[in-house]
Structures are given as C-alpha cells and as structure tokens.
mmCIF file with all atom_site columns, C-alpha atoms in Angstrom:
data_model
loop_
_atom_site.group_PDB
_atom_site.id
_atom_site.type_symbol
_atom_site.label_atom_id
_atom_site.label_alt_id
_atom_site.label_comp_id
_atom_site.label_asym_id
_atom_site.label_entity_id
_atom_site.label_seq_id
_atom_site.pdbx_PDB_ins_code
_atom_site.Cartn_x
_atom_site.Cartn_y
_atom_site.Cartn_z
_atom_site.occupancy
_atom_site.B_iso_or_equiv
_atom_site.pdbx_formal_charge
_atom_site.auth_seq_id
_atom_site.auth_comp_id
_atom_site.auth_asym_id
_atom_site.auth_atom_id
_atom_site.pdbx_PDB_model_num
ATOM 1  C CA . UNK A 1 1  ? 67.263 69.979 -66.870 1.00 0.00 ? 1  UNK A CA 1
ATOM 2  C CA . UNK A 1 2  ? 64.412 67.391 -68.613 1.00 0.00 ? 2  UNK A CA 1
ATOM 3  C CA . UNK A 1 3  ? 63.229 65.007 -65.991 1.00 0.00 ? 3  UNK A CA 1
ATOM 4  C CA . UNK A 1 4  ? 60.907 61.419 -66.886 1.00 0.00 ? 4  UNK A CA 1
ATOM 5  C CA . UNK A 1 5  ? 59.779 61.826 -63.166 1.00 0.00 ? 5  UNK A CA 1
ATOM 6  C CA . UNK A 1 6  ? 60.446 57.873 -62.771 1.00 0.00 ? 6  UNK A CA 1
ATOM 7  C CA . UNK A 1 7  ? 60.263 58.217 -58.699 1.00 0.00 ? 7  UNK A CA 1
ATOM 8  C CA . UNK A 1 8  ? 58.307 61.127 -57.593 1.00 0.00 ? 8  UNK A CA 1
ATOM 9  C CA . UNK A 1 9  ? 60.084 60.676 -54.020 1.00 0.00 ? 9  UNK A CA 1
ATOM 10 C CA . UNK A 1 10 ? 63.212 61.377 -55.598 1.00 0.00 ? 10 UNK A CA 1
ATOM 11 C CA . UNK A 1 11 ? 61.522 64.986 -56.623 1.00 0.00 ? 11 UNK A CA 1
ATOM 12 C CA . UNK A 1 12 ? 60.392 65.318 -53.181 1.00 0.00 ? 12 UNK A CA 1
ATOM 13 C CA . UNK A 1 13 ? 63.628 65.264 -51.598 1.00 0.00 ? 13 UNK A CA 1
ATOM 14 C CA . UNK A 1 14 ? 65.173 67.381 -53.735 1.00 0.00 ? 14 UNK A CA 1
ATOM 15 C CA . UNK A 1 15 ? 62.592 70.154 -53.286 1.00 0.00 ? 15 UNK A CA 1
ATOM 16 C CA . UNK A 1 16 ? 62.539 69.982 -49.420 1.00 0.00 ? 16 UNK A CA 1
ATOM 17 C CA . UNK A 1 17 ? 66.031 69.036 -48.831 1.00 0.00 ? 17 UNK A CA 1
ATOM 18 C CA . UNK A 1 18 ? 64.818 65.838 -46.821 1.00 0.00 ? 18 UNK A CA 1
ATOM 19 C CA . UNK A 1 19 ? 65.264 62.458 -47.735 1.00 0.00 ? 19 UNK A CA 1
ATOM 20 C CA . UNK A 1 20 ? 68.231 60.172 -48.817 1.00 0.00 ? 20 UNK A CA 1
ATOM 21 C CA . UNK A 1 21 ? 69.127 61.219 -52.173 1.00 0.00 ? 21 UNK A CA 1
ATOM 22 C CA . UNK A 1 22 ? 71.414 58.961 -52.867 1.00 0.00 ? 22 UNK A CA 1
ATOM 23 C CA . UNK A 1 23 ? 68.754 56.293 -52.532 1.00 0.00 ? 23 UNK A CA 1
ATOM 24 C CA . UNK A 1 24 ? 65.918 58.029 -53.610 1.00 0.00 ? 24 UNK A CA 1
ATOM 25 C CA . UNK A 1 25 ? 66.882 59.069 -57.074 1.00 0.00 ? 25 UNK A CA 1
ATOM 26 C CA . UNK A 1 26 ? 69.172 56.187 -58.191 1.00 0.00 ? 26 UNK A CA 1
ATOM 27 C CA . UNK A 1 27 ? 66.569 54.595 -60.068 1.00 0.00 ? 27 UNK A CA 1
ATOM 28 C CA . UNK A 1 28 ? 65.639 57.897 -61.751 1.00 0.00 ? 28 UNK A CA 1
ATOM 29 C CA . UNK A 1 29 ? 69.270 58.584 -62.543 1.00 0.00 ? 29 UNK A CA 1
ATOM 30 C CA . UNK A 1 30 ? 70.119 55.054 -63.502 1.00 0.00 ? 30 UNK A CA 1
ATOM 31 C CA . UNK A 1 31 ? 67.075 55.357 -65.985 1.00 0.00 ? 31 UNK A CA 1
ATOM 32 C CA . UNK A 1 32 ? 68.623 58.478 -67.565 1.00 0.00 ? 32 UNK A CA 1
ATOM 33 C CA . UNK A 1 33 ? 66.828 61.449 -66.094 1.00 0.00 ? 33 UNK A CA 1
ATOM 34 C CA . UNK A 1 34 ? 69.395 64.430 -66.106 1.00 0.00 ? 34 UNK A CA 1
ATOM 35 C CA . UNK A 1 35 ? 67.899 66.068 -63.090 1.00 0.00 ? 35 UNK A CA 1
ATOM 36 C CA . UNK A 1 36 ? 68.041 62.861 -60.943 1.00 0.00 ? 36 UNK A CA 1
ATOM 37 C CA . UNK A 1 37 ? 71.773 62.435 -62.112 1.00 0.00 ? 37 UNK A CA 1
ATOM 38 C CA . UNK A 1 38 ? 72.994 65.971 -61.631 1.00 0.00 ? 38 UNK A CA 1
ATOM 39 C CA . UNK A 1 39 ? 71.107 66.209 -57.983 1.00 0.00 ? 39 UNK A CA 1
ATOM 40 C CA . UNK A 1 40 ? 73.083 62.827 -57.482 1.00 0.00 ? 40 UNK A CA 1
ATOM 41 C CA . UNK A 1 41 ? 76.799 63.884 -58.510 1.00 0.00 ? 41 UNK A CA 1
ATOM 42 C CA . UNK A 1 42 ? 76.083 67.340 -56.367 1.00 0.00 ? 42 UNK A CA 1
ATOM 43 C CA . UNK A 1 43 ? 74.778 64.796 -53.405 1.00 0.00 ? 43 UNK A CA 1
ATOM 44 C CA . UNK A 1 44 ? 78.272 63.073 -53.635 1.00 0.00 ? 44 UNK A CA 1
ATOM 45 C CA . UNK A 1 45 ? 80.183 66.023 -54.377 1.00 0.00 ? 45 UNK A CA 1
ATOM 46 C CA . UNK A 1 46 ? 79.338 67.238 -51.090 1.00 0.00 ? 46 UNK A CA 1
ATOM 47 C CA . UNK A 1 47 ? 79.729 64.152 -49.021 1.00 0.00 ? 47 UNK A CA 1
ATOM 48 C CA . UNK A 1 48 ? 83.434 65.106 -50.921 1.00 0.00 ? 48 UNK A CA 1
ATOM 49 C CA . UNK A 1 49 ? 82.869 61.673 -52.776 1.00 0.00 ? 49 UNK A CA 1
ATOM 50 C CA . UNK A 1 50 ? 84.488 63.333 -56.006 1.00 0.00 ? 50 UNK A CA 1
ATOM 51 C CA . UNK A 1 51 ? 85.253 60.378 -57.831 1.00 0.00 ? 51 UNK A CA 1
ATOM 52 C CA . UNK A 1 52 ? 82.209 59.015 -57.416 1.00 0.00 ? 52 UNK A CA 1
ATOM 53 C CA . UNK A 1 53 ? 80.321 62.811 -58.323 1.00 0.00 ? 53 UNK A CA 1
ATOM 54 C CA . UNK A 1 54 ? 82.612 62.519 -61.290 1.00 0.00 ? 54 UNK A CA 1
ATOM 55 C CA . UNK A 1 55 ? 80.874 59.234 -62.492 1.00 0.00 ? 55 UNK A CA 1
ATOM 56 C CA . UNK A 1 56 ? 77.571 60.693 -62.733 1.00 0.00 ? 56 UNK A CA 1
ATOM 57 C CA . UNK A 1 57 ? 78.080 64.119 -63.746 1.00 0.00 ? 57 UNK A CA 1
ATOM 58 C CA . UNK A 1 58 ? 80.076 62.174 -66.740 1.00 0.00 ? 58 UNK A CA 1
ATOM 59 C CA . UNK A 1 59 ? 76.675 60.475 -67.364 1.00 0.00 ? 59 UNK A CA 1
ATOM 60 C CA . UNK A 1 60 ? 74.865 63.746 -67.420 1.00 0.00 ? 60 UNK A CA 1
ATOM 61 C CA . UNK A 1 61 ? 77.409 65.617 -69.530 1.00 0.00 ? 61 UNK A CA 1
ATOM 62 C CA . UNK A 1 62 ? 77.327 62.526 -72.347 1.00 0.00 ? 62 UNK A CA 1
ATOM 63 C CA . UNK A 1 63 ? 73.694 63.443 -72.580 1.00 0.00 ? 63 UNK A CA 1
ATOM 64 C CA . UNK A 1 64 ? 74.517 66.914 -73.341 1.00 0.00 ? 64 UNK A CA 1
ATOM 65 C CA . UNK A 1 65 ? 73.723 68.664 -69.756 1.00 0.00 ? 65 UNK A CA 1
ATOM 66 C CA . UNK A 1 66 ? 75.675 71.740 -69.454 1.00 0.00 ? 66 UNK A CA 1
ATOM 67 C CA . UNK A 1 67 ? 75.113 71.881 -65.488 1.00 0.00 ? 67 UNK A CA 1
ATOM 68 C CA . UNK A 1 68 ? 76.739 68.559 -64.875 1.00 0.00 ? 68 UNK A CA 1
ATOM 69 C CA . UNK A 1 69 ? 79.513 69.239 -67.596 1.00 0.00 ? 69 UNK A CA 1
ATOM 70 C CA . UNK A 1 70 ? 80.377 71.973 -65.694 1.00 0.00 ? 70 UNK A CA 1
ATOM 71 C CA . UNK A 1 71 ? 80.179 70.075 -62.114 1.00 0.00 ? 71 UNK A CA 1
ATOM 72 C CA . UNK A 1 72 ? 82.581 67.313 -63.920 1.00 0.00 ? 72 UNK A CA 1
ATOM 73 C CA . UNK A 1 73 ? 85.372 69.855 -63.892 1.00 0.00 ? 73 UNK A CA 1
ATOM 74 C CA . UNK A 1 74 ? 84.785 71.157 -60.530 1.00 0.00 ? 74 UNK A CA 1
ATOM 75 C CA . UNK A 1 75 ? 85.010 67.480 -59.375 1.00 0.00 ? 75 UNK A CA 1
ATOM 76 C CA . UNK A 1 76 ? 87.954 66.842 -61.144 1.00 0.00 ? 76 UNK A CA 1
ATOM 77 C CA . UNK A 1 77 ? 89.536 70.385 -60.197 1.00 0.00 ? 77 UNK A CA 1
ATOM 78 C CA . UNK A 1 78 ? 88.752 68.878 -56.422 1.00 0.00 ? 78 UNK A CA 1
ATOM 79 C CA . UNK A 1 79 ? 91.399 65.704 -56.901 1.00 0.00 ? 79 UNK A CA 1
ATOM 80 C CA . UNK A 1 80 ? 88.893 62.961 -58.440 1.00 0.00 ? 80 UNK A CA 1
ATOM 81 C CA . UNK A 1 81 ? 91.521 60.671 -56.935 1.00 0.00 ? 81 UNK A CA 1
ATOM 82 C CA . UNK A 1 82 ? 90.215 61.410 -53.305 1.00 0.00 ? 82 UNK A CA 1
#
C-alpha cells in the first residue's frame, strides 16, 4: 500500500497498536493515502462499524487498492446496513 506519510503519528499507531486511529490517520486518509484509509476501514470494521468501514474501503478500492477492495466485500458480506 503507497503511503504520502501526511501524519507520522498516524504511522505510529499503526505499528504499535497504540493510539486512536480513528483520529490519528483521518487527515492522512482524507488526503488520499491508501494505507491511512485501509488501516481506517479495518479500525471501523472491528468496532463492527461496517457501514462506515464500507465508506472508506470504497475510497481505497476507487484508487485501485486490492486490500481494501477486498475488505469492501467482507464489510458488505457483514450486513453494511448494521
């Protein structure tokens, strides 16, 4: 997955599994960076937020990232509705 590294805190709660992702890698993923908006759908995902995973794996898999295009099924095989 490319990255721009917009918010290097984003990168450090992804790689020790600390931090507020949701907040810390909005402004990555709202700036385009595929890594930043895949880590985002799978932080939703697993707070079971699957429409909301759904969004942003959407985003991801318009820019051609096969990890999130396959995520955006799995959300939508979880009831996107919920």
């Amino acid at each position: 997955i490319a990255s721009k590294k917009i918010n290097s805190e984003c990168y450090k709660a992804i790689e020790t599994n600390r931090g507020d992702i949701s907040v810390l890698c909005l402004e990555n993923a709202q700036a385009g960076d595929l890594e930043a908006i895949w880590h985002l759908g799978r932080y939703y995902q697993s707070q079971s937020m699957f429409k909301e995973a759904a969004s942003w794996f959407l985003k991801g898999a318009k820019r051609g990232d096969y990890q999130s295009m396959l995520n955006l099924v799995e959300s939508y095989e979880n009831k996107v509705e919920k």
